[in-house]
Every structure is written in structure tokens, then in C-alpha cells.
mmCIF file of C-alpha atoms in Angstrom:
data_model
loop_
_atom_site.group_PDB
_atom_site.id
_atom_site.type_symbol
_atom_site.label_atom_id
_atom_site.label_comp_id
_atom_site.label_asym_id
_atom_site.label_seq_id
_atom_site.Cartn_x
_atom_site.Cartn_y
_atom_site.Cartn_z
ATOM 1 C CA UNK J 160 39.009 2.237 18.274
ATOM 2 C CA UNK J 161 40.813 0.381 15.350
ATOM 3 C CA UNK J 162 38.887 -2.610 16.583
ATOM 4 C CA UNK J 163 35.242 -1.396 15.955
ATOM 5 C CA UNK J 164 36.000 -1.702 12.216
ATOM 6 C CA UNK J 165 37.087 -5.626 12.849
ATOM 7 C CA UNK J 166 33.857 -6.172 14.604
ATOM 8 C CA UNK J 167 31.492 -4.573 12.142
ATOM 9 C CA UNK J 168 33.474 -6.433 9.093
ATOM 10 C CA UNK J 169 32.814 -9.655 11.102
ATOM 11 C CA UNK J 170 29.054 -8.762 11.662
ATOM 12 C CA UNK J 171 28.336 -7.583 8.280
ATOM 13 C CA UNK J 172 30.190 -10.728 6.741
ATOM 14 C CA UNK J 173 29.093 -13.434 8.915
ATOM 15 C CA UNK J 174 26.027 -12.435 10.962
ATOM 16 C CA UNK J 175 24.009 -10.583 8.985
ATOM 17 C CA UNK J 176 21.390 -12.386 7.056
ATOM 18 C CA UNK J 177 21.728 -12.597 3.051
ATOM 19 C CA UNK J 178 19.038 -11.954 0.688
ATOM 20 C CA UNK J 179 18.309 -15.043 -1.605
ATOM 21 C CA UNK J 180 19.636 -15.184 -5.144
ATOM 22 C CA UNK J 181 17.132 -12.999 -7.214
ATOM 23 C CA UNK J 182 15.140 -14.272 -10.103
ATOM 24 C CA UNK J 183 14.948 -12.825 -13.375
ATOM 25 C CA UNK J 184 11.665 -12.064 -13.946
ATOM 26 C CA UNK J 185 9.859 -10.184 -16.716
ATOM 27 C CA UNK J 186 9.572 -6.346 -16.127
ATOM 28 C CA UNK J 187 5.706 -6.889 -16.482
ATOM 29 C CA UNK J 188 5.567 -9.124 -13.467
ATOM 30 C CA UNK J 189 3.180 -9.451 -11.676
ATOM 31 C CA UNK J 190 0.628 -9.841 -14.629
ATOM 32 C CA UNK J 191 -2.339 -10.808 -12.792
ATOM 33 C CA UNK J 192 -2.126 -9.824 -9.046
ATOM 34 C CA UNK J 193 -3.107 -12.801 -7.733
ATOM 35 C CA UNK J 194 -2.202 -12.528 -3.673
ATOM 36 C CA UNK J 195 -1.928 -15.218 -1.037
ATOM 37 C CA UNK J 196 -0.959 -15.419 2.763
ATOM 38 C CA UNK J 197 0.182 -19.026 3.759
ATOM 39 C CA UNK J 198 0.392 -19.175 7.582
ATOM 40 C CA UNK J 199 2.012 -15.795 7.759
ATOM 41 C CA UNK J 200 3.939 -15.135 11.136
ATOM 42 C CA UNK J 201 5.472 -11.847 11.671
ATOM 43 C CA UNK J 202 6.843 -10.442 14.855
ATOM 44 C CA UNK J 203 9.034 -7.225 14.779
ATOM 45 C CA UNK J 204 11.716 -8.341 16.921
ATOM 46 C CA UNK J 205 12.733 -10.978 19.101
ATOM 47 C CA UNK J 206 10.702 -11.282 22.263
ATOM 48 C CA UNK J 207 7.945 -9.281 21.005
ATOM 49 C CA UNK J 208 4.253 -10.784 20.565
ATOM 50 C CA UNK J 209 3.303 -11.530 17.030
ATOM 51 C CA UNK J 210 2.053 -8.619 14.742
ATOM 52 C CA UNK J 211 0.804 -11.497 12.327
ATOM 53 C CA UNK J 212 -0.130 -14.972 13.890
ATOM 54 C CA UNK J 213 -0.745 -17.510 11.396
ATOM 55 C CA UNK J 214 -2.567 -15.215 8.654
ATOM 56 C CA UNK J 215 -3.874 -17.200 5.577
ATOM 57 C CA UNK J 216 -5.938 -15.696 2.917
ATOM 58 C CA UNK J 217 -6.285 -15.605 -0.867
ATOM 59 C CA UNK J 218 -7.228 -12.595 -2.841
ATOM 60 C CA UNK J 219 -8.468 -13.073 -6.676
ATOM 61 C CA UNK J 220 -6.823 -11.119 -9.434
ATOM 62 C CA UNK J 221 -8.929 -7.680 -9.744
ATOM 63 C CA UNK J 222 -10.405 -8.231 -6.495
ATOM 64 C CA UNK J 223 -11.218 -5.400 -4.242
ATOM 65 C CA UNK J 224 -10.515 -5.952 -0.283
ATOM 66 C CA UNK J 225 -11.264 -3.782 2.488
ATOM 67 C CA UNK J 226 -9.317 -4.213 5.540
ATOM 68 C CA UNK J 227 -10.802 -3.120 9.263
ATOM 69 C CA UNK J 228 -9.811 -3.884 12.272
ATOM 70 C CA UNK J 229 -8.607 -2.037 16.126
ATOM 71 C CA UNK J 230 -5.441 -0.311 16.675
ATOM 72 C CA UNK J 231 -2.799 -2.949 16.476
ATOM 73 C CA UNK J 232 -4.519 -5.654 14.955
ATOM 74 C CA UNK J 233 -2.144 -6.128 12.178
ATOM 75 C CA UNK J 234 -3.791 -3.967 9.402
ATOM 76 C CA UNK J 235 -0.099 -2.018 8.296
ATOM 77 C CA UNK J 236 1.764 -4.961 9.150
ATOM 78 C CA UNK J 237 0.325 -7.022 6.397
ATOM 79 C CA UNK J 238 1.365 -4.079 3.956
ATOM 80 C CA UNK J 239 4.847 -3.849 5.392
ATOM 81 C CA UNK J 240 4.915 -7.884 4.890
ATOM 82 C CA UNK J 241 3.898 -7.685 1.409
ATOM 83 C CA UNK J 242 6.663 -4.737 0.772
ATOM 84 C CA UNK J 243 9.244 -6.431 2.764
ATOM 85 C CA UNK J 244 9.900 -3.677 5.215
ATOM 86 C CA UNK J 245 10.239 -6.605 7.922
ATOM 87 C CA UNK J 246 11.134 -10.048 6.861
ATOM 88 C CA UNK J 247 8.175 -13.102 7.986
ATOM 89 C CA UNK J 248 9.326 -15.295 10.894
ATOM 90 C CA UNK J 249 7.246 -18.017 9.226
ATOM 91 C CA UNK J 250 5.085 -18.658 6.221
ATOM 92 C CA UNK J 251 5.178 -17.082 2.601
ATOM 93 C CA UNK J 252 3.447 -14.482 0.836
ATOM 94 C CA UNK J 253 2.815 -15.684 -2.720
ATOM 95 C CA UNK J 254 2.071 -12.689 -5.691
ATOM 96 C CA UNK J 255 0.686 -14.516 -8.966
ATOM 97 C CA UNK J 256 2.031 -17.822 -7.446
ATOM 98 C CA UNK J 257 5.670 -16.787 -6.669
ATOM 99 C CA UNK J 258 6.797 -16.521 -3.178
ATOM 100 C CA UNK J 259 8.238 -12.862 -2.884
ATOM 101 C CA UNK J 260 10.829 -13.635 -0.981
ATOM 102 C CA UNK J 261 12.763 -15.347 -3.786
ATOM 103 C CA UNK J 262 11.936 -11.757 -5.485
ATOM 104 C CA UNK J 263 14.672 -8.724 -5.475
ATOM 105 C CA UNK J 264 13.020 -6.127 -3.469
ATOM 106 C CA UNK J 265 13.789 -3.405 -5.891
ATOM 107 C CA UNK J 266 11.689 -5.363 -8.423
ATOM 108 C CA UNK J 267 9.025 -6.445 -5.982
ATOM 109 C CA UNK J 268 8.370 -3.090 -4.816
ATOM 110 C CA UNK J 269 8.342 -1.319 -8.259
ATOM 111 C CA UNK J 270 5.630 -3.791 -9.277
ATOM 112 C CA UNK J 271 3.156 -2.770 -6.351
ATOM 113 C CA UNK J 272 1.744 0.713 -5.514
ATOM 114 C CA UNK J 273 0.782 2.509 -2.259
ATOM 115 C CA UNK J 274 -0.954 5.420 -1.253
ATOM 116 C CA UNK J 275 -0.137 5.884 2.495
ATOM 117 C CA UNK J 276 -2.050 7.392 5.002
ATOM 118 C CA UNK J 277 0.517 10.597 5.558
ATOM 119 C CA UNK J 278 1.084 11.938 1.836
ATOM 120 C CA UNK J 279 5.049 12.052 1.519
ATOM 121 C CA UNK J 280 6.662 14.709 -1.413
ATOM 122 C CA UNK J 281 9.860 15.412 -1.984
ATOM 123 C CA UNK J 282 11.254 18.984 -2.330
ATOM 124 C CA UNK J 283 11.327 19.560 -5.927
ATOM 125 C CA UNK J 284 9.264 20.159 -8.986
ATOM 126 C CA UNK J 285 5.707 18.355 -9.623
ATOM 127 C CA UNK J 286 7.269 16.332 -12.345
ATOM 128 C CA UNK J 287 10.092 15.147 -10.309
ATOM 129 C CA UNK J 288 7.676 14.144 -7.520
ATOM 130 C CA UNK J 289 5.193 12.278 -10.124
ATOM 131 C CA UNK J 290 8.154 10.654 -12.176
ATOM 132 C CA UNK J 291 11.508 10.547 -10.087
ATOM 133 C CA UNK J 292 13.132 8.168 -12.597
ATOM 134 C CA UNK J 293 11.961 9.969 -15.677
ATOM 135 C CA UNK J 294 10.294 6.987 -17.278
ATOM 136 C CA UNK J 295 7.111 8.993 -18.602
ATOM 137 C CA UNK J 296 6.565 11.588 -21.206
ATOM 138 C CA UNK J 297 4.993 15.215 -19.875
ATOM 139 C CA UNK J 298 1.697 14.524 -21.755
ATOM 140 C CA UNK J 299 1.313 11.016 -19.614
ATOM 141 C CA UNK J 300 1.775 13.192 -16.522
ATOM 142 C CA UNK J 301 -0.432 15.414 -17.423
ATOM 143 C CA UNK J 302 -3.108 13.048 -18.090
ATOM 144 C CA UNK J 303 -2.752 11.705 -14.807
ATOM 145 C CA UNK J 304 -3.160 15.087 -13.128
ATOM 146 C CA UNK J 305 -6.478 15.415 -14.907
ATOM 147 C CA UNK J 306 -7.740 12.234 -13.808
ATOM 148 C CA UNK J 307 -6.762 12.926 -10.412
ATOM 149 C CA UNK J 308 -8.628 16.461 -10.598
ATOM 150 C CA UNK J 309 -5.215 18.256 -10.002
ATOM 151 C CA UNK J 310 -4.741 19.822 -13.428
ATOM 152 C CA UNK J 311 -6.090 23.280 -12.506
ATOM 153 C CA UNK J 312 -4.327 23.855 -9.218
ATOM 154 C CA UNK J 313 -1.235 22.305 -10.871
ATOM 155 C CA UNK J 314 -1.418 25.182 -14.008
ATOM 156 C CA UNK J 315 -2.227 27.662 -11.469
ATOM 157 C CA UNK J 316 1.228 27.183 -9.831
ATOM 158 C CA UNK J 317 3.109 27.208 -13.376
ATOM 159 C CA UNK J 318 2.777 23.466 -14.454
ATOM 160 C CA UNK J 319 5.044 20.574 -14.196
ATOM 161 C CA UNK J 320 8.076 22.775 -13.270
ATOM 162 C CA UNK J 321 6.023 24.377 -10.240
ATOM 163 C CA UNK J 322 7.786 23.511 -6.968
ATOM 164 C CA UNK J 323 5.841 21.699 -4.395
ATOM 165 C CA UNK J 324 8.229 23.007 -1.423
ATOM 166 C CA UNK J 325 9.451 21.400 1.381
ATOM 167 C CA UNK J 326 7.237 17.791 2.289
ATOM 168 C CA UNK J 327 4.872 19.437 -0.301
ATOM 169 C CA UNK J 328 3.826 22.357 1.819
ATOM 170 C CA UNK J 329 2.602 24.432 -1.450
ATOM 171 C CA UNK J 330 -0.470 21.967 -1.520
ATOM 172 C CA UNK J 331 -3.112 21.082 0.895
ATOM 173 C CA UNK J 332 -3.474 17.984 2.872
ATOM 174 C CA UNK J 333 -5.899 16.689 0.150
ATOM 175 C CA UNK J 334 -3.899 17.788 -3.126
ATOM 176 C CA UNK J 335 -0.740 15.848 -1.579
ATOM 177 C CA UNK J 336 -2.791 12.895 -1.249
ATOM 178 C CA UNK J 337 -4.366 13.409 -4.748
ATOM 179 C CA UNK J 338 -0.510 13.783 -6.347
ATOM 180 C CA UNK J 339 0.274 10.110 -4.284
ATOM 181 C CA UNK J 340 -2.793 8.934 -6.273
ATOM 182 C CA UNK J 341 -1.043 10.139 -9.474
ATOM 183 C CA UNK J 342 2.008 8.733 -8.781
ATOM 184 C CA UNK J 343 0.617 5.291 -7.993
ATOM 185 C CA UNK J 344 -1.282 5.495 -11.465
ATOM 186 C CA UNK J 345 1.710 5.928 -13.434
ATOM 187 C CA UNK J 346 3.366 2.962 -12.002
ATOM 188 C CA UNK J 347 0.695 0.672 -13.497
ATOM 189 C CA UNK J 348 1.053 -1.801 -10.922
ATOM 190 C CA UNK J 349 -1.285 -4.643 -10.804
ATOM 191 C CA UNK J 350 -1.735 -4.255 -6.567
ATOM 192 C CA UNK J 351 -2.678 -1.100 -5.000
ATOM 193 C CA UNK J 352 -2.556 -0.546 -1.377
ATOM 194 C CA UNK J 353 -4.384 2.011 0.589
ATOM 195 C CA UNK J 354 -3.200 2.615 4.060
ATOM 196 C CA UNK J 355 -6.222 4.585 5.418
ATOM 197 C CA UNK J 356 -5.557 7.458 2.356
ATOM 198 C CA UNK J 357 -8.573 9.361 3.512
ATOM 199 C CA UNK J 358 -8.049 9.607 7.385
ATOM 200 C CA UNK J 359 -6.953 13.059 6.995
ATOM 201 C CA UNK J 360 -8.615 14.688 4.108
ATOM 202 C CA UNK J 361 -11.797 16.267 3.774
ATOM 203 C CA UNK J 362 -15.162 14.407 2.385
ATOM 204 C CA UNK J 363 -14.718 16.300 -0.767
ATOM 205 C CA UNK J 364 -11.404 14.881 -1.552
ATOM 206 C CA UNK J 365 -12.341 11.609 -0.023
ATOM 207 C CA UNK J 366 -14.824 11.265 -2.838
ATOM 208 C CA UNK J 367 -12.381 12.219 -5.656
ATOM 209 C CA UNK J 368 -10.160 9.963 -4.464
ATOM 210 C CA UNK J 369 -12.582 6.735 -4.232
ATOM 211 C CA UNK J 370 -14.152 8.050 -7.746
ATOM 212 C CA UNK J 371 -10.760 7.798 -9.330
ATOM 213 C CA UNK J 372 -9.830 4.667 -7.587
ATOM 214 C CA UNK J 373 -12.886 3.068 -8.729
ATOM 215 C CA UNK J 374 -12.644 4.013 -12.332
ATOM 216 C CA UNK J 375 -8.864 3.662 -12.608
ATOM 217 C CA UNK J 376 -7.929 0.347 -10.961
ATOM 218 C CA UNK J 377 -10.919 -1.653 -12.112
ATOM 219 C CA UNK J 378 -8.902 -4.153 -13.414
ATOM 220 C CA UNK J 379 -6.229 -4.194 -10.570
ATOM 221 C CA UNK J 380 -6.242 -5.629 -6.965
ATOM 222 C CA UNK J 381 -6.912 -3.164 -4.228
ATOM 223 C CA UNK J 382 -6.384 -3.626 -0.916
ATOM 224 C CA UNK J 383 -7.843 -0.744 0.890
ATOM 225 C CA UNK J 384 -7.473 -0.206 5.326
ATOM 226 C CA UNK J 385 -10.524 1.668 5.856
ATOM 227 C CA UNK J 386 -10.759 4.458 8.142
ATOM 228 C CA UNK J 387 -14.515 5.238 7.155
ATOM 229 C CA UNK J 388 -16.578 2.044 6.659
ATOM 230 C CA UNK J 389 -18.501 3.693 3.875
ATOM 231 C CA UNK J 390 -15.268 3.887 1.914
ATOM 232 C CA UNK J 391 -15.270 -0.095 1.722
ATOM 233 C CA UNK J 392 -18.947 -0.951 1.717
ATOM 234 C CA UNK J 393 -18.887 -1.116 -2.181
ATOM 235 C CA UNK J 394 -15.563 -3.791 -1.885
ATOM 236 C CA UNK J 395 -16.214 -7.259 -3.086
ATOM 237 C CA UNK J 396 -14.820 -8.831 0.453
ATOM 238 C CA UNK J 397 -14.285 -7.251 3.900
ATOM 239 C CA UNK J 398 -11.257 -8.497 5.784
ATOM 240 C CA UNK J 399 -11.744 -8.164 9.760
ATOM 241 C CA UNK J 400 -8.195 -8.386 11.592
ATOM 242 C CA UNK J 401 -8.200 -8.906 15.493
ATOM 243 C CA UNK J 402 -4.650 -9.399 17.536
ATOM 244 C CA UNK J 403 -2.731 -10.336 14.190
ATOM 245 C CA UNK J 404 -5.464 -12.824 13.011
ATOM 246 C CA UNK J 405 -7.734 -13.237 10.441
ATOM 247 C CA UNK J 406 -11.233 -13.491 12.084
ATOM 248 C CA UNK J 407 -13.895 -12.655 9.465
ATOM 249 C CA UNK J 408 -13.405 -12.501 5.475
ATOM 250 C CA UNK J 409 -16.547 -12.385 3.654
ATOM 251 C CA UNK J 410 -18.935 -10.085 1.455
ATOM 252 C CA UNK J 411 -19.935 -6.571 3.390
ATOM 253 C CA UNK J 412 -23.165 -7.382 3.185
ATOM 254 C CA UNK J 413 -23.071 -10.834 4.618
ATOM 255 C CA UNK J 414 -20.748 -9.487 7.418
ATOM 256 C CA UNK J 415 -23.831 -6.796 8.045
ATOM 257 C CA UNK J 416 -26.725 -9.355 8.187
ATOM 258 C CA UNK J 417 -24.512 -11.146 10.899
ATOM 259 C CA UNK J 418 -25.610 -9.689 14.054
ATOM 260 C CA UNK J 419 -22.728 -11.372 15.907
ATOM 261 C CA UNK J 420 -20.084 -10.361 13.305
ATOM 262 C CA UNK J 421 -17.378 -7.759 14.501
ATOM 263 C CA UNK J 422 -18.029 -6.168 11.017
ATOM 264 C CA UNK J 423 -21.507 -5.684 12.156
ATOM 265 C CA UNK J 424 -20.587 -3.984 15.575
ATOM 266 C CA UNK J 425 -17.878 -1.785 13.880
ATOM 267 C CA UNK J 426 -20.189 -0.058 11.784
ATOM 268 C CA UNK J 427 -21.431 1.871 14.908
ATOM 269 C CA UNK J 428 -17.969 2.749 15.922
ATOM 270 C CA UNK J 429 -15.022 4.625 14.274
ATOM 271 C CA UNK J 430 -12.346 2.954 12.817
ATOM 272 C CA UNK J 431 -9.035 3.534 14.479
#
């Protein structure tokens, strides 16, 4: 039993890979939201097939990209790679022409925003969930709640000091999703990732989400994994994934007019 500590020390000191030296970047990085995947290959562990298999694409600053594809096509894996939840096997991801593998994880993730498919709230108050690091004034928190159409609901519950309950049980699924959107608005991040955020909400909340995103993220780069095709029809371009590869990447109108395109066929089917 005493030798277990020796084994662990050896593993931690000699076998685990270490992160590269972190670059000293300004707090405002990234400033433009230019994103590029360069021949990205990623497998979740050795022996498994590649979840991303040679993905290469470039997203211009402020561009709105819709991402579609069947289950297992690599859509969510792209977000995991961008947030460095899983490290790449090969290739690189550039954010504002800088390889994200050379950036500290804390700074990288603070420069990105995400609205997950399953909205997560911590036990605590509305204020603590919106601003856990206490970086913003109360008026800023109230402003984002108003922008996300939550002012009335939060006011009825008691304001910013109202308890959200365990995993946000005092809010409906749609309201939890809107709170996640408000949290993303506060970050002022240049890149927003939306992972099927409207999959479990009603049409009314879906409309509110899409309206707020269009208005408040006009100058931001937005990547949206679609659950409903109509939510990405006004995107600048649509990315179609299949088996970890990019199979189509063009304007939605151009893909719709092409009878042989995968996106054209997906319009008649639910996206999973």
C-alpha cells in the first residue's frame, strides 16, 4: 500500500504530458474572433476511430456558422477541441492566428462563450450564477436579464438574490436556457458556441433565444449546432459534418438549390 504513493509520483512526474509554457496575452484576446481548423485529427483515446478526421475550415471574424450532421458526425467534438477539453492528435486550431495549444486553458476558455444543450445552473442566487467571479455591477446583471426577457420572472422571485434551487429547479427549462444566454452575454466573448441550445425548449423560447443572439452577437463569431434546420437558415454559411469530416461548407441558399447535397436532404428529416 505504501508503494502506491511512489507509483503515483512516478506517473505524475514522468508520464503525464505537461502543458506548454503559457503565452502572456492581453486580457482582451481574442479581439476579432477569426477561427481556423487546420487538418485537425482527434480520437478520444487510443484504439478508437477518429472523432475528427482531417477537419480543415476557416471562419471569418463575425461570421455566423450553422453546423449540422448525424449523431456521431463530430459536431460537438469540434467544440470540445476548441475548448481543449480533449487534446488533438494532429493538426492545430488557430484563434486570431494564434495556436490555441500555446494558450493557457483558463485564458482560452475565458475568451469563449458557450450555451450548452443541457443548461446548467449552480445552487445559489441568480447573481452568483450570472457572475460567479463578481466582476460586474448589479446594473449590468439587470441589463442582461432584460435583454434575455427574464427581468419580470427574476423580479417576481425576489431579484438578483433569489435562489435558483438545485440545478435551477425553480426555473423552467426555457428560463434556465435564457439564464445561460445572459451569462454568455456578460462574458463579452468574441466567439459564441451554441450546442443545440433549443433542443429541449418550446417554440416561444426558441424564438426569444434566436432573436437575442441575432441582436446582441451581431459583431461576434457564432457557431451553432442545429437541432432545427430553420434556426440556421439565416446563417452566413452551413457546415455539414459526416464521420468526422467536412463534407459541405457553403451558403445555405446554395446548398438548398443543390439537389445532390446532404444538407438539401436533411431539410426533410429531423437533425439528431
